[in-house]
PDB file of C-alpha atoms in Angstrom:
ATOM      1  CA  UNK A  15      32.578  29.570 -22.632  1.00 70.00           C
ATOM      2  CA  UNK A  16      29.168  28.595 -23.996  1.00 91.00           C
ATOM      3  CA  UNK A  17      26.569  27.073 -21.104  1.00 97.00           C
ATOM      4  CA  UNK A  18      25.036  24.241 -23.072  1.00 98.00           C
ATOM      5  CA  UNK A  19      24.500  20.811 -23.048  1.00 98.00           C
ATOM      6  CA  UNK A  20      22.968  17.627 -25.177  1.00 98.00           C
ATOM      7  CA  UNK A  21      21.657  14.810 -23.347  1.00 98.00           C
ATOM      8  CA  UNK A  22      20.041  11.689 -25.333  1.00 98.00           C
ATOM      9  CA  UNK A  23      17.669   9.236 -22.949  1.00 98.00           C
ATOM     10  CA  UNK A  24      16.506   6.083 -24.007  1.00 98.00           C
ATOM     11  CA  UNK A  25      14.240   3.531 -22.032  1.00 98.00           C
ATOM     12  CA  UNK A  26      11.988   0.895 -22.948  1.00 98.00           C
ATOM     13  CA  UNK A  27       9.390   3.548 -22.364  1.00 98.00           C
ATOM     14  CA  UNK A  28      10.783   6.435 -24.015  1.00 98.00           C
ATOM     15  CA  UNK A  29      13.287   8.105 -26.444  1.00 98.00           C
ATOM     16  CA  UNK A  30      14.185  12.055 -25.262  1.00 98.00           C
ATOM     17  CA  UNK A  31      16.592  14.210 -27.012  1.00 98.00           C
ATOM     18  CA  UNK A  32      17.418  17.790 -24.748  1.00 98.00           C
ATOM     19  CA  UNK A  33      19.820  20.334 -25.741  1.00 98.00           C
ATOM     20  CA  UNK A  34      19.823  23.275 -23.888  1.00 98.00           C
ATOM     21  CA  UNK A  35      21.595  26.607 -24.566  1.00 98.00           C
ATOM     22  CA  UNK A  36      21.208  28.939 -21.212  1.00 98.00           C
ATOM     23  CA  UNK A  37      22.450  31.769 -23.074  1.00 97.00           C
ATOM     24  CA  UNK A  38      19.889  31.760 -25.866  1.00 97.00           C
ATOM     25  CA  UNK A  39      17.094  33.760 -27.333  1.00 96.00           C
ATOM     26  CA  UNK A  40      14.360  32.041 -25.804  1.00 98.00           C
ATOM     27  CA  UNK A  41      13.330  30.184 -28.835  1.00 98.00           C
ATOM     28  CA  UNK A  42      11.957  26.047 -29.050  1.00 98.00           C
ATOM     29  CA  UNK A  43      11.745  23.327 -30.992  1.00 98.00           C
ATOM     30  CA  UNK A  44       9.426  21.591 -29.077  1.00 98.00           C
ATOM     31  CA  UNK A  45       7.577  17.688 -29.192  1.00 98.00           C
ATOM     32  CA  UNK A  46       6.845  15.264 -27.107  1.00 98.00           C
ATOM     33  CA  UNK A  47       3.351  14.061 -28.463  1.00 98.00           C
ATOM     34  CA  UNK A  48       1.617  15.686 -25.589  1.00 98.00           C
ATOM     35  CA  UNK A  49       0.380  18.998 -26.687  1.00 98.00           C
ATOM     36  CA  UNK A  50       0.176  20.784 -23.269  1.00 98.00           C
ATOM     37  CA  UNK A  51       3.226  19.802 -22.131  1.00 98.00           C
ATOM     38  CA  UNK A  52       5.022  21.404 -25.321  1.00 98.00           C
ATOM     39  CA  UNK A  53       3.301  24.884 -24.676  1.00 98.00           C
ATOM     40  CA  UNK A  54       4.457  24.674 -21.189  1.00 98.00           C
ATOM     41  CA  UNK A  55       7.471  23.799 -22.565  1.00 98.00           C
ATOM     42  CA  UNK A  56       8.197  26.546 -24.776  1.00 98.00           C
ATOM     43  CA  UNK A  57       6.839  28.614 -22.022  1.00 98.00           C
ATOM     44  CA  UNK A  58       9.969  27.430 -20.267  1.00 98.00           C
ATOM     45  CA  UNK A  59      12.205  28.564 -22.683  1.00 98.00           C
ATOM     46  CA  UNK A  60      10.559  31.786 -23.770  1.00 98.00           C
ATOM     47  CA  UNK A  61      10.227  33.357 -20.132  1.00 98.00           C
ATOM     48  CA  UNK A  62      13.814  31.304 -19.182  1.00 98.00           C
ATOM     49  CA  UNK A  63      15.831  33.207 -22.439  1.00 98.00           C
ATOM     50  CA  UNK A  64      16.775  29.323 -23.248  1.00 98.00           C
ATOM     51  CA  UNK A  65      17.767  27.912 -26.273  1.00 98.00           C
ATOM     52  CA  UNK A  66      15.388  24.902 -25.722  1.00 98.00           C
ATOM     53  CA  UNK A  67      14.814  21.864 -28.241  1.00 98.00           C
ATOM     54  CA  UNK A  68      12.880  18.553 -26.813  1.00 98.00           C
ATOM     55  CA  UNK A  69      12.274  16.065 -28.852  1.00 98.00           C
ATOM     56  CA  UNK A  70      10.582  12.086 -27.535  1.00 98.00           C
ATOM     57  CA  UNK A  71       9.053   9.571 -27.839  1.00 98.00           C
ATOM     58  CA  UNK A  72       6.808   7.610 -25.625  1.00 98.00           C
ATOM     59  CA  UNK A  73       4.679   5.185 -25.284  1.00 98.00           C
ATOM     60  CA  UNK A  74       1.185   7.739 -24.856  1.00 98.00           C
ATOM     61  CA  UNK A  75      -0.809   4.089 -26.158  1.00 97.00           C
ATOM     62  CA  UNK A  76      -0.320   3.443 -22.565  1.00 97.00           C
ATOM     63  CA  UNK A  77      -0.673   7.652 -20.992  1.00 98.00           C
ATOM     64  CA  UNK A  78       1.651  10.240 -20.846  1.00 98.00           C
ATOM     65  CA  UNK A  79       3.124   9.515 -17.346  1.00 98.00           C
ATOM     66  CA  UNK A  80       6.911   7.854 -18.704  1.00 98.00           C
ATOM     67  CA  UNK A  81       6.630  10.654 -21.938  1.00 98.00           C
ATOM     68  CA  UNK A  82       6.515  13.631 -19.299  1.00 98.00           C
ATOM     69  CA  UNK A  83       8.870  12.142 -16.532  1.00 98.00           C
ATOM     70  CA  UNK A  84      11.424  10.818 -18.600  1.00 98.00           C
ATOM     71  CA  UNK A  85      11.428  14.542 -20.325  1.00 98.00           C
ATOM     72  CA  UNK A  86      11.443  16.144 -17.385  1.00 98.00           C
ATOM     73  CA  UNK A  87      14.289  14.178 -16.256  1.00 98.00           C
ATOM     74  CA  UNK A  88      16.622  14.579 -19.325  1.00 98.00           C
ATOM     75  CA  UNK A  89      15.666  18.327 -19.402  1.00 98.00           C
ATOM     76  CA  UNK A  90      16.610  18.473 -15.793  1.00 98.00           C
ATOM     77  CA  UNK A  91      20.285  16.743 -16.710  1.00 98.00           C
ATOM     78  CA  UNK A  92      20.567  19.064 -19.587  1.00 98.00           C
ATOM     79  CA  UNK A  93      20.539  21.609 -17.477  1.00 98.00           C
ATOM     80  CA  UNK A  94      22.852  20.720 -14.700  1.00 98.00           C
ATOM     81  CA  UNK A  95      25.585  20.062 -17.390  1.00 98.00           C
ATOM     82  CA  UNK A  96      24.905  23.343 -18.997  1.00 98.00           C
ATOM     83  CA  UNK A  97      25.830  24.733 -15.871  1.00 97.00           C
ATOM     84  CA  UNK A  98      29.014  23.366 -14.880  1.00 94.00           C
ATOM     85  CA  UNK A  99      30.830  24.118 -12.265  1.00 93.00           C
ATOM     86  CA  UNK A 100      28.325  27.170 -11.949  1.00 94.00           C
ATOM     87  CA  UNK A 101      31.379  30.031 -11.286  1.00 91.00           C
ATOM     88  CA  UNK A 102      29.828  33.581 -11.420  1.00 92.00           C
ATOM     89  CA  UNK A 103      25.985  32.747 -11.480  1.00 95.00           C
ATOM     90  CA  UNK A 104      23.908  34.510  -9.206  1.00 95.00           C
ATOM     91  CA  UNK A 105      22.500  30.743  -7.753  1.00 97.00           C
ATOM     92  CA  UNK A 106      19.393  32.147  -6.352  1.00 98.00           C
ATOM     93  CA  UNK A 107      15.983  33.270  -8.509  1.00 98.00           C
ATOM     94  CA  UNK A 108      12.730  33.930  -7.734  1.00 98.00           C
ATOM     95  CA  UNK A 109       9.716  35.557  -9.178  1.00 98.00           C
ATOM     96  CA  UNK A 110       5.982  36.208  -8.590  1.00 98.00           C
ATOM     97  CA  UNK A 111       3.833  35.871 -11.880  1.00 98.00           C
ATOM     98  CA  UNK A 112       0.452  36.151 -12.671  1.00 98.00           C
ATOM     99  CA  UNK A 113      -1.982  34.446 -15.325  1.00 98.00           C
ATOM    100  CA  UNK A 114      -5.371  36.658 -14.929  1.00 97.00           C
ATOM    101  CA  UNK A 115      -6.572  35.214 -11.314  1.00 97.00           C
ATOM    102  CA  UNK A 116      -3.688  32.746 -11.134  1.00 98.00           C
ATOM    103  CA  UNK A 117      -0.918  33.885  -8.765  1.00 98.00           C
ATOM    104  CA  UNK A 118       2.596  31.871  -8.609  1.00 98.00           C
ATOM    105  CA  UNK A 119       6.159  32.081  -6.940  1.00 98.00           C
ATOM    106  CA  UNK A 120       8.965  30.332  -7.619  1.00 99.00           C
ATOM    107  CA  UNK A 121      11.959  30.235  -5.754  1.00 98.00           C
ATOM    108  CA  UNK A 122      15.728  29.049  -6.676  1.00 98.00           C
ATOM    109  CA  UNK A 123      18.534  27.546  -5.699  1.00 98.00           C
ATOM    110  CA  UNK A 124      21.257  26.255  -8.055  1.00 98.00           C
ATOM    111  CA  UNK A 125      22.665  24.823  -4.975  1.00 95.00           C
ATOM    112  CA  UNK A 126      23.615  21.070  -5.677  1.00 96.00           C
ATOM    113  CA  UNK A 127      21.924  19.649  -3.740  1.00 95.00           C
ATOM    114  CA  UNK A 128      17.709  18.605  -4.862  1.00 97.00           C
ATOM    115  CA  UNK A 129      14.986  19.319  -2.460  1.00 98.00           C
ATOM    116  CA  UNK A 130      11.869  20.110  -4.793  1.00 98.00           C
ATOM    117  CA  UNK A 131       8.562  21.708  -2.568  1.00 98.00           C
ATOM    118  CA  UNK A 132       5.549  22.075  -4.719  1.00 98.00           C
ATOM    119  CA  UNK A 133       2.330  23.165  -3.466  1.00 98.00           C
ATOM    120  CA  UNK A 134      -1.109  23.926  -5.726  1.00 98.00           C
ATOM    121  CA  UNK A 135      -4.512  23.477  -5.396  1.00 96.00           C
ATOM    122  CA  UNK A 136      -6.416  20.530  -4.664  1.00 94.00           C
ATOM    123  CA  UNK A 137      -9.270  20.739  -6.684  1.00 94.00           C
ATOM    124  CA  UNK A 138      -7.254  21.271 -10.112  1.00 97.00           C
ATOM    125  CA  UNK A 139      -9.697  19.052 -12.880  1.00 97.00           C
ATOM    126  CA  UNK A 140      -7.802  16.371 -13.431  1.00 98.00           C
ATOM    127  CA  UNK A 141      -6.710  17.044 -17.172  1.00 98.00           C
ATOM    128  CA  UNK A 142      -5.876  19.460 -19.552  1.00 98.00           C
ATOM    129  CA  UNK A 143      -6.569  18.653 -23.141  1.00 97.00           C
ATOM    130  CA  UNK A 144      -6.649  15.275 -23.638  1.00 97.00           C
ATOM    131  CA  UNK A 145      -3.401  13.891 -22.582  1.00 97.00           C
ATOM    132  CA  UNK A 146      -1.815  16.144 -19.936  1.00 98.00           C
ATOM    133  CA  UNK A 147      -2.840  14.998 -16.106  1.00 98.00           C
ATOM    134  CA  UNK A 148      -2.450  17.493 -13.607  1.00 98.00           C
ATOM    135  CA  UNK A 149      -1.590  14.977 -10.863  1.00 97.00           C
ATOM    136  CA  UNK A 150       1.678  15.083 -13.186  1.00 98.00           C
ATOM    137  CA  UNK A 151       2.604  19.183 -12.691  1.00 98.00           C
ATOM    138  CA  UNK A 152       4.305  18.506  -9.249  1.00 98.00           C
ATOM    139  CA  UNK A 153       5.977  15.159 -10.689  1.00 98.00           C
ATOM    140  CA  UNK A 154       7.445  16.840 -13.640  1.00 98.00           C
ATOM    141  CA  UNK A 155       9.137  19.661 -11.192  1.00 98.00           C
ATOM    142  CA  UNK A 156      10.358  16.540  -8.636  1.00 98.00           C
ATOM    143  CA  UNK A 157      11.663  15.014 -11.683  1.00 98.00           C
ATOM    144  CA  UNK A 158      13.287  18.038 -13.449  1.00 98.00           C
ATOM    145  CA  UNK A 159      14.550  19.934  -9.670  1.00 98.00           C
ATOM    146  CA  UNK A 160      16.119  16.522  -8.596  1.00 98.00           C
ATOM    147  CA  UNK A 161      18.409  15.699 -11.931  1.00 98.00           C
ATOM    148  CA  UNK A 162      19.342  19.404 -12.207  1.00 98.00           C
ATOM    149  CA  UNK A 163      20.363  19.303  -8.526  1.00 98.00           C
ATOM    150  CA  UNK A 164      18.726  22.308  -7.539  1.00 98.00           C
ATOM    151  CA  UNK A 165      16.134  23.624  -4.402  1.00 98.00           C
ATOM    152  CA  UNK A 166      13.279  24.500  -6.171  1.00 98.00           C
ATOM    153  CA  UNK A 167       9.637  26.202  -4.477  1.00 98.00           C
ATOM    154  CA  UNK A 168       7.057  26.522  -6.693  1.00 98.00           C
ATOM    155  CA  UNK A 169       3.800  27.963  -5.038  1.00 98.00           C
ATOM    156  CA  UNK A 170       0.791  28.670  -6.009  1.00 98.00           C
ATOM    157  CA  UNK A 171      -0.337  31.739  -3.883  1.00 98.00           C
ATOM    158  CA  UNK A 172      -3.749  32.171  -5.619  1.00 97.00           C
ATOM    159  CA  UNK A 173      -5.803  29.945  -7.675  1.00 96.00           C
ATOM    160  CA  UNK A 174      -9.164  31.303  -8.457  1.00 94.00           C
ATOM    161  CA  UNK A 175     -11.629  34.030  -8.312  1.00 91.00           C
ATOM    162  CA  UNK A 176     -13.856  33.770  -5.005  1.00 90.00           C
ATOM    163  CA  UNK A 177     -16.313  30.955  -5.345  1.00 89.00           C
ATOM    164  CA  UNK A 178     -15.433  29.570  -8.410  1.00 93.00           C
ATOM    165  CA  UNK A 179     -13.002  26.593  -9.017  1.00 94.00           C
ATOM    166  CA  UNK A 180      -9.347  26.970 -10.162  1.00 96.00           C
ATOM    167  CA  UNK A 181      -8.281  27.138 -13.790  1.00 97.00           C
ATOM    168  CA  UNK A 182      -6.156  24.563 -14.656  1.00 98.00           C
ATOM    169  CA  UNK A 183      -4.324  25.867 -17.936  1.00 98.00           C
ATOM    170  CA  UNK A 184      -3.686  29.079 -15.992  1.00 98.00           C
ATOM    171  CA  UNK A 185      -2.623  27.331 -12.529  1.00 98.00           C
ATOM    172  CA  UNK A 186       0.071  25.184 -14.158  1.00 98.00           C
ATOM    173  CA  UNK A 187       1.274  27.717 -17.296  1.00 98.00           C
ATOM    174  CA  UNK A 188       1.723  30.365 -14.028  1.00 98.00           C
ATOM    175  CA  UNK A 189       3.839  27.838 -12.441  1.00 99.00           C
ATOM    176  CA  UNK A 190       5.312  27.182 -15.878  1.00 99.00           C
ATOM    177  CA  UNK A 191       6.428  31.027 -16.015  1.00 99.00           C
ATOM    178  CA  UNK A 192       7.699  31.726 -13.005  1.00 99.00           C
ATOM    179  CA  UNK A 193       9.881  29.096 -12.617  1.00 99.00           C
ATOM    180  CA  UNK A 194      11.167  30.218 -16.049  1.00 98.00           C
ATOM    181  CA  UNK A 195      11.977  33.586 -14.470  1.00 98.00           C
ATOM    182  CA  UNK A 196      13.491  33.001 -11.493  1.00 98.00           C
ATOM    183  CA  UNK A 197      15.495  30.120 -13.617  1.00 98.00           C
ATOM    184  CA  UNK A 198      16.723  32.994 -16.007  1.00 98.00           C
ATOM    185  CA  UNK A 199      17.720  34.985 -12.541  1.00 98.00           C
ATOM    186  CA  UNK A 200      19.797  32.792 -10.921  1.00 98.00           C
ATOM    187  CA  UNK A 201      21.797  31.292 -14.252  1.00 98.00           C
ATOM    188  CA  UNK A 202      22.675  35.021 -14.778  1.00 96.00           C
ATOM    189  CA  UNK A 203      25.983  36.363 -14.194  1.00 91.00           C
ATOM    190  CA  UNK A 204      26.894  38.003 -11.320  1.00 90.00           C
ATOM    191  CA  UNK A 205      28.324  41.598 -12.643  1.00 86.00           C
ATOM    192  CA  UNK A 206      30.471  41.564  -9.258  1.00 83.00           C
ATOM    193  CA  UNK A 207      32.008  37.984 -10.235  1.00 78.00           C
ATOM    194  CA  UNK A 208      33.486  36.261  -7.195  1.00 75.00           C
ATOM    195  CA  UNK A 209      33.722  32.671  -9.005  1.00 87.00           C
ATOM    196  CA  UNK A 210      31.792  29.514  -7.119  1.00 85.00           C
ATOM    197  CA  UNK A 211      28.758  31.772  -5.102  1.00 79.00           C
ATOM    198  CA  UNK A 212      29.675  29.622  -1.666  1.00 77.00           C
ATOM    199  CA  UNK A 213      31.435  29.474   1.220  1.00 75.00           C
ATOM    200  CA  UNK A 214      32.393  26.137   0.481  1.00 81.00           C
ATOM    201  CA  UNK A 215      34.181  26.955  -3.153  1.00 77.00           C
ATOM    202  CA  UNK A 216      32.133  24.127  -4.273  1.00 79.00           C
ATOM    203  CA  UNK A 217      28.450  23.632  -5.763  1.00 81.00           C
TER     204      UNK A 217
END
């Protein structure tokens, strides 16, 4: 049985097309207008193994905010319905990745139900490039943990070298990353099988 899905999202704010293959190759076709966002993107599906294509269309005349929710949002229900009824998956990933002096963990749970716990530094400048806020990173997980249905951690564990102020680009591609890996860890098989991975039968 293929694990993919195709969702299509349109607002007054925004058009998004998703389709996501969780068996791919780890290869993108990536745009949303905000440049950033679409290397953290195919960061996503390089590090995930996802097929990954993202296409919208926002209003960025106004900012980016309703261009990176909304994605994050359809990519998030993409990914859910790739999943299904989730029978054989190991559920739970997690990984530790480093950018240089960056540090992040990310931590799974394809559990059904969406708790999302983000924590990163406070002193993060306040943009990358010209159009990508960083007051958005912990958004775009909310957004993306909460329509998959999933617990998600993402923590940064280091930021910086001593005395000098956090790198943005490699503070949120790190979280970018490792999310992607644990992602790819929990959608994996379990080679022991055992169908739905709960007590309850149901996730």
């Amino acid at each position: 049985m293929t694990r993919t899905a195709r969702v299509e999202r349109t607002t007054g704010e925004t058009k998004v097309l998703v389709e996501i293959d969780l068996d791919g190759t780890g290869g993108a076709d990536v745009a949303t207008g905000v440049g950033f966002f679409d290397h953290m993107l195919n960061q996503l599906a390089k590090h995930g193994g996802f097929g990954l294509v993202v296409h919208t269309v926002g209003d960025l005349d106004i900012d980016a905010h309703h261009t990176l929710e909304d994605t994050a949002i359809a990519l998030g229900q993409a990914f859910a319905a790739a999943l299904g009824d989730k029978a054989g998956i190991q559920r739970f990933g997690d990984a530790v990745v480093p950018l240089d002096e960056a540090l992040v963990q990310a931590v799974v749970d394809l559990s059904g139900r969406a708790y999302v716990v983000h924590d990163e530094p406070a002193d993060l400048a306040p943009m990358i490039g010209p159009q990508y806020p960083t007051s958005m990173t912990r958004h775009i997980w909310e957004s993306f943990g909460n329509n998959a249905k999933m617990t998600l951690h993402v923590n940064v564990l280091r930021g910086a070298r001593p005395g000098q102020r956090p790198d943005a680009h490699h503070v949120v591609e790190a979280q970018f990353k490792a999310v992607a890996r644990a992602l790819r860890q929990a959608v994996t098989a379990d080679p022991r099988g055992g169908g739905v991975p709960s007590t309850k039968g149901l996730l």
